[in-house]
Coordinates of C-alpha atoms in Angstrom, one line a residue:
X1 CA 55.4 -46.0 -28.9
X2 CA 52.5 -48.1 -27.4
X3 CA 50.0 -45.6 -29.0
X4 CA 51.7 -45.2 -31.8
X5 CA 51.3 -48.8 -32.8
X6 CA 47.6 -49.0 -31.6
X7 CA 46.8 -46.1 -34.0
X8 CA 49.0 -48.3 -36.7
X9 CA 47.1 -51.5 -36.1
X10 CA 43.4 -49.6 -36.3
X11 CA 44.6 -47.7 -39.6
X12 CA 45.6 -50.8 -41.0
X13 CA 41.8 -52.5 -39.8
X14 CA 40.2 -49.6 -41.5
X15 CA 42.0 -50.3 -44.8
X16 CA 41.6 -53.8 -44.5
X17 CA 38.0 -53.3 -44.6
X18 CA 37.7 -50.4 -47.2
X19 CA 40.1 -53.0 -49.3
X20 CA 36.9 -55.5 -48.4
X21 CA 34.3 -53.2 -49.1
X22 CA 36.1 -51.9 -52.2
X23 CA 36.7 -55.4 -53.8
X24 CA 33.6 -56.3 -56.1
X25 CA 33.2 -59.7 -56.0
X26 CA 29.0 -59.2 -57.6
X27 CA 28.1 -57.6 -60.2
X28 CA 24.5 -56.7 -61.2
X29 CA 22.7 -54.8 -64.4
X30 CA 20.9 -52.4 -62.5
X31 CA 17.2 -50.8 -63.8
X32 CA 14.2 -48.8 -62.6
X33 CA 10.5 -49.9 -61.7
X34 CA 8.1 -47.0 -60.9
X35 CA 11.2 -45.2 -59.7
X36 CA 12.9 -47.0 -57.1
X37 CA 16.9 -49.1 -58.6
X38 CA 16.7 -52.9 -58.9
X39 CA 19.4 -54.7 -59.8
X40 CA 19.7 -58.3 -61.1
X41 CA 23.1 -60.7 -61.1
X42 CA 24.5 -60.0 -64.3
X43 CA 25.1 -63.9 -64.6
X44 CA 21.6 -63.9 -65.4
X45 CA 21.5 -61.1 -67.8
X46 CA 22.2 -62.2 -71.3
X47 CA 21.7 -59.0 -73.2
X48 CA 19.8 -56.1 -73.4
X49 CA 17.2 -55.1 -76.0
X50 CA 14.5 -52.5 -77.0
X51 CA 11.4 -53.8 -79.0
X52 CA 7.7 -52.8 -79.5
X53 CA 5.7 -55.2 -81.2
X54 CA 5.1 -58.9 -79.4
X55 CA 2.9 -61.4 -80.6
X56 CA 0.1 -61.7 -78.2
X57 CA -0.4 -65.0 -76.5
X58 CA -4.1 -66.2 -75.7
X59 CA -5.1 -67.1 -72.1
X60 CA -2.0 -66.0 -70.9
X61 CA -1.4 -64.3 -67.6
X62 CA -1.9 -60.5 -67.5
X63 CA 1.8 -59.8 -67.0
X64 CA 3.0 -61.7 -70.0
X65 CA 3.1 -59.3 -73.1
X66 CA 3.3 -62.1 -75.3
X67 CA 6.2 -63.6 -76.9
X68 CA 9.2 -61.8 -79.1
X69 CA 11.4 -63.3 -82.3
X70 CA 15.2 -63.1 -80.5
X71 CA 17.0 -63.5 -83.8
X72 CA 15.2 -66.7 -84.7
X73 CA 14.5 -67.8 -81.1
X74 CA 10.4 -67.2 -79.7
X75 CA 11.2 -66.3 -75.7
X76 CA 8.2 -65.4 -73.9
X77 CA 8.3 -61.5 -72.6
X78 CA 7.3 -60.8 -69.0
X79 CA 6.4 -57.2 -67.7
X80 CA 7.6 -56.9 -64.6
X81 CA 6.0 -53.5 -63.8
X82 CA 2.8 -54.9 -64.0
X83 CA 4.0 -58.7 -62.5
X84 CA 4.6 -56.6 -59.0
X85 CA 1.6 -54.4 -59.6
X86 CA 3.6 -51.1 -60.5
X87 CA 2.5 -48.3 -62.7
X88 CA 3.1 -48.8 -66.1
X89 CA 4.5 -45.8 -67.9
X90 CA 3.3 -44.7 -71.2
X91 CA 5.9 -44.6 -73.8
X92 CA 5.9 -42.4 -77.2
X93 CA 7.3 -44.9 -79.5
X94 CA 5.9 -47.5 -77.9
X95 CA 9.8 -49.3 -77.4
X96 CA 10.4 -50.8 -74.1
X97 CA 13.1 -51.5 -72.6
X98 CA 13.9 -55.4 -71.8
X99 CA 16.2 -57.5 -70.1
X100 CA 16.8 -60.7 -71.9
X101 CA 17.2 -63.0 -68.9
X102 CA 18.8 -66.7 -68.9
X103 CA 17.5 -68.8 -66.5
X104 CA 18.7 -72.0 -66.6
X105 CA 18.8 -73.4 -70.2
X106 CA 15.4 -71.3 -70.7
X107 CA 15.6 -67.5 -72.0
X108 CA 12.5 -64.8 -71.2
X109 CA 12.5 -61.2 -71.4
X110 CA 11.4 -58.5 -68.9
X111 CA 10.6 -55.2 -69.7
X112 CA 11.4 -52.6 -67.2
X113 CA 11.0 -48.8 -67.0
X114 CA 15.0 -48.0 -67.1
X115 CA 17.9 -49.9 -67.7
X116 CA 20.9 -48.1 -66.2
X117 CA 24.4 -49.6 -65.9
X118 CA 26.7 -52.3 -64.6
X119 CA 27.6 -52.0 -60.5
X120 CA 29.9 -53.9 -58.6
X121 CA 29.4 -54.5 -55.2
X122 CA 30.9 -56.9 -52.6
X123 CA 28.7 -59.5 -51.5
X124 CA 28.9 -58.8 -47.6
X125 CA 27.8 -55.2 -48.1
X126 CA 24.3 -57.3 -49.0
X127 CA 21.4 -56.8 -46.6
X128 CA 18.2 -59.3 -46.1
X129 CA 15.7 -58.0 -47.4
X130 CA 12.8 -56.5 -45.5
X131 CA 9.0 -55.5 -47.0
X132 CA 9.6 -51.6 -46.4
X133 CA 12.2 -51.3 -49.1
X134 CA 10.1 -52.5 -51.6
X135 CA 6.7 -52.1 -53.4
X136 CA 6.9 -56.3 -54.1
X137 CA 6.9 -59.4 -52.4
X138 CA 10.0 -59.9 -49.6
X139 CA 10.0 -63.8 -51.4
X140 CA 11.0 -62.3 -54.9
X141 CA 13.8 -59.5 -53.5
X142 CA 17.6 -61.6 -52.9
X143 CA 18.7 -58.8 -50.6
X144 CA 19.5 -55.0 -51.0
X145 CA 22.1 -53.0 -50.9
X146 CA 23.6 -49.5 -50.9
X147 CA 26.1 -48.1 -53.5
X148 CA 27.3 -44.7 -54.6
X149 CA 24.4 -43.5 -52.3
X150 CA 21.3 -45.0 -54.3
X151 CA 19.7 -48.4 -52.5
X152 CA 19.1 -51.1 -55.1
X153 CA 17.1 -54.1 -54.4
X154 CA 18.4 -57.3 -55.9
X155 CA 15.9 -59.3 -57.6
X156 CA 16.0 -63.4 -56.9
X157 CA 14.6 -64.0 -60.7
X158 CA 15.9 -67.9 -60.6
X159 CA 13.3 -68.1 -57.7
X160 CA 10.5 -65.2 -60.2
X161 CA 10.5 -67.4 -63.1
X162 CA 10.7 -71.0 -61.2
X163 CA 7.7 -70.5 -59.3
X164 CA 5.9 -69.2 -63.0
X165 CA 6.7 -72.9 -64.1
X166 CA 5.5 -74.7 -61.3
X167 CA 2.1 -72.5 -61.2
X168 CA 1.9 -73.7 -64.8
X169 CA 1.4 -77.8 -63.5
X170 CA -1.3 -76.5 -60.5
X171 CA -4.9 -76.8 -61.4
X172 CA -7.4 -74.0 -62.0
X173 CA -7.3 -72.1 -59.0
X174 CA -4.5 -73.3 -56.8
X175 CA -2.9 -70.8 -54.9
X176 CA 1.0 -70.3 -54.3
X177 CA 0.7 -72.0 -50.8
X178 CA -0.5 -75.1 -52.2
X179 CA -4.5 -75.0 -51.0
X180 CA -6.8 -75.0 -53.7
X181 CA -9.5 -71.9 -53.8
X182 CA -11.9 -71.9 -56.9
X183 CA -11.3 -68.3 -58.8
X184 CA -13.7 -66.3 -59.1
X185 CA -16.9 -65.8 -61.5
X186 CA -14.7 -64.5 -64.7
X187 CA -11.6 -64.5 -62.6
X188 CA -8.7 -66.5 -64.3
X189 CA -6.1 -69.3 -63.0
X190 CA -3.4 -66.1 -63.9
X191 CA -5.6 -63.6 -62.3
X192 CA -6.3 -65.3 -59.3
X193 CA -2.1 -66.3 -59.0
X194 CA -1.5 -62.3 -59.1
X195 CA -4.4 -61.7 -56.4
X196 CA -2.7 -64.4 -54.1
X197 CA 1.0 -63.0 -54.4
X198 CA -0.3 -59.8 -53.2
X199 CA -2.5 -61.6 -50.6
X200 CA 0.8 -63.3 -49.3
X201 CA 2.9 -59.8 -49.5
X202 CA 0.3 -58.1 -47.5
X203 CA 0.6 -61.3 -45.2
X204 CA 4.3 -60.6 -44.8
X205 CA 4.2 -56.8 -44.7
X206 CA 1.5 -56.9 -41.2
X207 CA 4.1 -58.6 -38.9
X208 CA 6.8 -55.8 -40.2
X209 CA 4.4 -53.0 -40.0
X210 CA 2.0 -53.5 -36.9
X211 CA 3.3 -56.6 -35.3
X212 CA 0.3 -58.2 -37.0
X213 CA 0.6 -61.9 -37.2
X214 CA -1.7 -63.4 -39.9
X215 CA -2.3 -67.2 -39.0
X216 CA -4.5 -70.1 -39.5
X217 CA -6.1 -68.1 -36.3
X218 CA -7.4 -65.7 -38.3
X219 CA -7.0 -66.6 -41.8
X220 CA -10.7 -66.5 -42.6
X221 CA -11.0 -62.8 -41.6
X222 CA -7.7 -61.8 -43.5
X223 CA -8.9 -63.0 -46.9
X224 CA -12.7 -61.7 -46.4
X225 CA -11.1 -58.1 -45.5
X226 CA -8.5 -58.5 -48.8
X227 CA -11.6 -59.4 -50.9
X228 CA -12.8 -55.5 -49.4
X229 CA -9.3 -54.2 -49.7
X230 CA -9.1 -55.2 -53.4
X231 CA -12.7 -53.5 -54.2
X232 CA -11.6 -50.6 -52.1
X233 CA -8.2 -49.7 -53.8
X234 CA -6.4 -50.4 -57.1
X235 CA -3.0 -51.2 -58.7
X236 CA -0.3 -50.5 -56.5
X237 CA -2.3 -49.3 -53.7
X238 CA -3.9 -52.3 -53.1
X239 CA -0.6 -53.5 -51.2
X240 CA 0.6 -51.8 -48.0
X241 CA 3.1 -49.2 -48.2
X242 CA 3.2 -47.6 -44.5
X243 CA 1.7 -48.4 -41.1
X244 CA -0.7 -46.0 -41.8
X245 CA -2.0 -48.3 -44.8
X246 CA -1.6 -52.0 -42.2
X247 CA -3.7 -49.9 -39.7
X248 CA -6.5 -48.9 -41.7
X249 CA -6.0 -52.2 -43.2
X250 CA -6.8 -53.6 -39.8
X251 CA -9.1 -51.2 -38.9
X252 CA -12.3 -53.2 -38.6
X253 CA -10.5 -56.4 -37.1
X254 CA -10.8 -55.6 -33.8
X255 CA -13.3 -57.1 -31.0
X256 CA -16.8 -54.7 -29.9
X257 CA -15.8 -52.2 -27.5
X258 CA -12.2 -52.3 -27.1
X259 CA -10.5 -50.3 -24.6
X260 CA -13.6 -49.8 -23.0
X261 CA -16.5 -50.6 -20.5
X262 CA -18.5 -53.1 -23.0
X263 CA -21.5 -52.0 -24.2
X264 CA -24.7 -53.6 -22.3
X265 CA -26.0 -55.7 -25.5
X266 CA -22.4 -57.0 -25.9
X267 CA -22.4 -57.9 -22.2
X268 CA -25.4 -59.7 -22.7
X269 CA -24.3 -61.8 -25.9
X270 CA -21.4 -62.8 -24.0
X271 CA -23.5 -63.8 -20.7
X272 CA -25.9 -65.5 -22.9
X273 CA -23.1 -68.1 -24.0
X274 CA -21.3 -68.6 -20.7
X275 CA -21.1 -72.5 -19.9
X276 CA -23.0 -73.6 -16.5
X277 CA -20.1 -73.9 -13.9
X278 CA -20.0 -74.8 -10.3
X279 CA -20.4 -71.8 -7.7
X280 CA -17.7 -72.9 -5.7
X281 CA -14.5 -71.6 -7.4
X282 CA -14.6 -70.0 -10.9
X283 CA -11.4 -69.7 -12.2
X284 CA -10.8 -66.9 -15.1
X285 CA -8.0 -65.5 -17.0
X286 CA -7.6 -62.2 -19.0
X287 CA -5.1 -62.0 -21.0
X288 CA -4.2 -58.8 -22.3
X289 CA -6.2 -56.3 -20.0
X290 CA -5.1 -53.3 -20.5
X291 CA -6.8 -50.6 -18.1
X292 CA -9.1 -53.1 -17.0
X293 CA -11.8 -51.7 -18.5
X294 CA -13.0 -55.2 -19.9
X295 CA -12.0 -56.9 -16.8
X296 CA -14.8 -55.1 -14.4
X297 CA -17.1 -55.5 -17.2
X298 CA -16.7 -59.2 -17.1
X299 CA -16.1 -59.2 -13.5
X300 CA -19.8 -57.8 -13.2
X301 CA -21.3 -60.2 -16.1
X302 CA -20.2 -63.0 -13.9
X303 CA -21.0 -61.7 -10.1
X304 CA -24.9 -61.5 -12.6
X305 CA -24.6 -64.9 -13.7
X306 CA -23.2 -66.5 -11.0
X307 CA -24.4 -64.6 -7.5
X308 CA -23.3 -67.3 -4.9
X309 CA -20.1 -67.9 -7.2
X310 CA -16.5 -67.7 -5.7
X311 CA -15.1 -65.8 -8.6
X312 CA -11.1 -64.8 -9.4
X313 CA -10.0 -63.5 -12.3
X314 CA -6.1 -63.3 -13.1
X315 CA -6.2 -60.2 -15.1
X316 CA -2.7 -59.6 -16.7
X317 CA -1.3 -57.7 -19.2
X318 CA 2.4 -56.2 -20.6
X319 CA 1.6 -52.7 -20.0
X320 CA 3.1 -52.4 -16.0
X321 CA 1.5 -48.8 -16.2
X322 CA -1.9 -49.4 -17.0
X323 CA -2.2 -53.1 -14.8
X324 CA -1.0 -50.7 -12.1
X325 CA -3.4 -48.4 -12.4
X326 CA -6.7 -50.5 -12.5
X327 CA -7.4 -51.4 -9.2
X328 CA -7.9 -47.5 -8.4
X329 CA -9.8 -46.0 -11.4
X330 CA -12.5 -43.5 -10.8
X331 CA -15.4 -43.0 -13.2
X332 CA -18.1 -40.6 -13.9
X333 CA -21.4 -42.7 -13.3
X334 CA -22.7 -41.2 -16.7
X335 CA -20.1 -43.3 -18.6
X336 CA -21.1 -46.5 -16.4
X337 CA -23.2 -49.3 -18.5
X338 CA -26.2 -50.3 -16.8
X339 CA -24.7 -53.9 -16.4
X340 CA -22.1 -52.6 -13.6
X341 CA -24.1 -50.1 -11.7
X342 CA -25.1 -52.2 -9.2
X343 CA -21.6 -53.0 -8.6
X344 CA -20.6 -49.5 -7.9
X345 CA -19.8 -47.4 -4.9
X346 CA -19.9 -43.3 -4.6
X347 CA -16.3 -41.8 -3.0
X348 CA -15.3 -38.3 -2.9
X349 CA -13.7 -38.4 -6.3
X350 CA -16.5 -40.2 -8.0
X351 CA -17.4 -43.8 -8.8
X352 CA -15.2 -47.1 -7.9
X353 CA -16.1 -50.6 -7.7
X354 CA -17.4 -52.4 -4.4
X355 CA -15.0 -54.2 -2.5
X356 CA -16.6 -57.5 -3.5
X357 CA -15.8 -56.7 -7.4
X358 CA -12.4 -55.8 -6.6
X359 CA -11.7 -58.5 -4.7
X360 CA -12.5 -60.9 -7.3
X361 CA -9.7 -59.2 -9.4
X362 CA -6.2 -59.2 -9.5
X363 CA -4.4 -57.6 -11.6
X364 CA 0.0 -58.5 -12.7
X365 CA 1.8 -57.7 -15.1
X366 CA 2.5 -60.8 -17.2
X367 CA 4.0 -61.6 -20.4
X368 CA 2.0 -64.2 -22.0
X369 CA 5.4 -65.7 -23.4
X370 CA 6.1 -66.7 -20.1
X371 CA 4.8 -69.4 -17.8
X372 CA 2.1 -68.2 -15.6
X373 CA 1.6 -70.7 -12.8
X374 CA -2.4 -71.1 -12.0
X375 CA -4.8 -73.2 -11.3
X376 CA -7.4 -75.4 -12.9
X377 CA -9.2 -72.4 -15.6
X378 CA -13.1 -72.5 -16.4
X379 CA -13.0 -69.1 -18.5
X380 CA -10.0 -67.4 -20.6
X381 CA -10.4 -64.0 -22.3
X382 CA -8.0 -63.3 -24.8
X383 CA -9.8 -60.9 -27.3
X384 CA -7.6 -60.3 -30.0
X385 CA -4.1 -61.0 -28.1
X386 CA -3.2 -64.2 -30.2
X387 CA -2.9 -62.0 -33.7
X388 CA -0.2 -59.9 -32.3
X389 CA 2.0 -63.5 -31.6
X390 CA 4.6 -64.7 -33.3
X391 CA 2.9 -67.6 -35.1
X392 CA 5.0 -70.2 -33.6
X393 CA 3.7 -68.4 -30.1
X394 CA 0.4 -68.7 -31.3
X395 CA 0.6 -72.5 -31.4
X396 CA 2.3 -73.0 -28.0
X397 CA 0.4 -71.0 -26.4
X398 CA -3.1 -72.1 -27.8
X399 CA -2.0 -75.3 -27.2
X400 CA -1.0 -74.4 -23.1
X401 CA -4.9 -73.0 -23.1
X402 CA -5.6 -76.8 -23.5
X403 CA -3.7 -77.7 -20.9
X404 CA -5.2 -75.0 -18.3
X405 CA -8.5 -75.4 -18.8
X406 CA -11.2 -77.8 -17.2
X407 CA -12.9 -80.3 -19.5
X408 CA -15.3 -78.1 -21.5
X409 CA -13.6 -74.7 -20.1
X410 CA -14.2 -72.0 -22.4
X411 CA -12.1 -69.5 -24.1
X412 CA -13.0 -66.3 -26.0
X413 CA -11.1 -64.7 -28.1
X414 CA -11.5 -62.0 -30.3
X415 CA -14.7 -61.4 -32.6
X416 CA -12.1 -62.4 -36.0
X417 CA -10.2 -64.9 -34.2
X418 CA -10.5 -68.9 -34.6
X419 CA -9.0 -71.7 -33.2
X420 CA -8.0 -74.2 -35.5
X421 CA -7.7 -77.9 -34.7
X422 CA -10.5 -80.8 -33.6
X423 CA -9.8 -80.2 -29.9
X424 CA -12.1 -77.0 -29.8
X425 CA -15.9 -76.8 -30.7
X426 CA -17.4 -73.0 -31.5
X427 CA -19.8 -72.2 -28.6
X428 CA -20.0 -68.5 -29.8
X429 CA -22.3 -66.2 -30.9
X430 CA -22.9 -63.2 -33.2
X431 CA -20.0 -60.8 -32.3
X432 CA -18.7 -62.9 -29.5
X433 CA -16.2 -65.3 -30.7
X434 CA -15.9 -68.1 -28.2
X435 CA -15.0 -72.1 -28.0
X436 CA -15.0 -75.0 -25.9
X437 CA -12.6 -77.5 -25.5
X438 CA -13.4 -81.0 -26.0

């Protein structure tokens, strides 16, 4: 009888929440851009409507088609297709199709590819939304949702049209996040508010995609390599669809020689800016070592600058395989830069460092995230670990290299990486990005 009632009980959970699922307490007037459903509330939706001809408004953005004669009323039309940087499709008898919207007491209409029908949905069944299901900005999407097995993603058009009003009371060239970047030569105000929303999608889209963090840290690389991206690709392909698209995005972000011994004129750039420091103890961190590769590199650039120097360096990194590994690597003396030959010993196997280099290295596994107890720092090498933090991380732990290092310590991070605030002065040099702190 006991099991009989426990199967009782979970039949009537499972109809309890098909009843909840079932009961439709949104409804939305769903449509097509460049093939994928959208939907929008239908509280929004005042009718629907086919027209043609639009008078054409001057200086107007790109995406407005002009403005359209509702039965006495002028409404401005917006076309969303090209608003989000979709393909437009070409139409016969040159009658699109338009939602007449009401936001607020004001009235616009959108044109759209489709208009399909009225669905009912229940409100929990709503997901956040996310950039991969959509080719438009994450900011502009209410959530999405699945529903006689096609995925519609809910529009927020209250939050579309109220940011087109406030763009209208910024100056010439303000962009959406408030800073103020003249446009281009023959680049409009309009023009250059449709290159910043896809600036800021491909912003949002990196974390998502690549666990790319784009940050005041390296904010001037990300909008020189958009300014390439834009000249390289058009329309919809400008914004980033895959992680294939973020990597090649990416692709010329990182530092010289990654992954690898460092070439011998990028080991002399970066012993050409190293800061005079006492021989006693020198004190280093590397952050993110991987194989260690960059670690004996720097380990030899050092032992070169400094000869009489008591060096350490805390070389730690995530990957417990690799940090492992490093102490005991082997290498053919062919694929040895001249700068660390000297420091090399023959085995039976081939090539290792002398005892002196490795003893000036130790490698842990560490998690930057967490506290890492250690002394008094003249030297930390972070190339190109801050853009793959959180940017909240980014900030604490920028701010904890302040804390670690000796007055006028140094830090360097990666070639497109900055760090922003008054407490750190650029001491760097061609391809070797590098600061002091004041």
């Amino acid at each position: 009888m006991a099991m009989v009632k426990d199967l009782a009980q979970m039949n009537a959970e499972l109809q309890e929440q098909k009843d909840r699922v079932d009961t439709a307490d949104f409804k939305m007037v769903t449509f097509s851009l460049a093939g994928k459903d959208y939907g929008v509330d239908i509280m929004n939706v005042k009718e629907i409507a086919k027209a043609g001809k639009f008078t054409y408004v001057p200086n107007a953005a790109s995406f407005v088609r002009g403005v359209y004669n509702l039965r006495g009323d002028i409404i401005p039309v917006i076309d969303l297709r090209i608003f989000f940087h979709l393909p437009v499709e070409k139409k016969k008898d040159n009658l699109e199709n338009m939602l007449i919207l009401r936001i607020e007491d004001r009235v616009y209409g959108t044109i759209v590819d489709k208009i399909d029908k009225v669905v009912g949905i229940n409100t929990e069944t709503i997901q956040p939304p996310h950039p991969i299901f959509g080719d438009i900005n994450i900011k502009f999407i209410k959530g999405v949702v699945e529903k006689l097995k096609n995925l519609y993603i809910i529009l927020d058009v209250i939050r579309i049209f109220s940011q087109n009003e406030e763009e209208k009371q910024k100056p010439r060239g303000a962009a959406v996040d408030g800073s103020y970047t003249p446009p281009e030569s023959g680049q409009t105000a309009q023009d250059h508010h449709a290159s910043d929303t896809v600036f800021d999608f491909i912003k949002e889209s990196l974390p998502a995609l690549v666990k790319f963090h784009p940050s005041a840290v390296n904010d001037e690389w990300m909008r020189y390599r958009f300014g390439e991206w834009t000249k390289l690709r058009s329309g919809d392909q400008v914004q980033l669809q895959n992680a294939k698209d973020a990597e090649e995005f990416l692709a010329p972000f990182s530092s010289p020689d990654t992954g690898r011994f460092w070439s011998d004129s990028y080991a002399e750039l970066v012993r050409s800016i190293l800061p005079q420091l006492s021989p006693n103890n020198i004190q280093v961190w590397n952050i993110g070592c991987g194989k260690g590769y960059e670690t004996f590199s720097f380990a030899c650039i050092l032992k070169s600058q400094y000869p009489n120097g008591r060096i350490k360096i805390w070389a730690n990194d995530s990957d417990i395989m690799a940090v492992s590994q490093a102490p005991n690597m082997v290498f053919d003396f062919e694929a040895i830069p001249d700068h660390c030959r000297a420091f090399m010993t023959k085995g039976r196997n081939g090539y290792s460092f002398n005892q002196e280099i490795k003893d000036s290295i130790v490698f842990e596994y560490h998690d930057v995230l967490h506290d890492n107890p250690l002394p008094e720092l003249d030297i930390i090498l972070a190339r190109d670990v801050l853009s793959l933090l959180a940017v909240e991380d980014q900030g604490r732990i920028v701010a904890g290299f302040g804390e670690k290092l000796k007055p006028k310590g140094m830090i360097i991070t990666g070639r497109n990486e900055s760090l922003p605030g008054i407490d750190w002065q650029f001491a760097g040099k061609e391809s070797v990005s590098a600061f002091t702190h004041m």
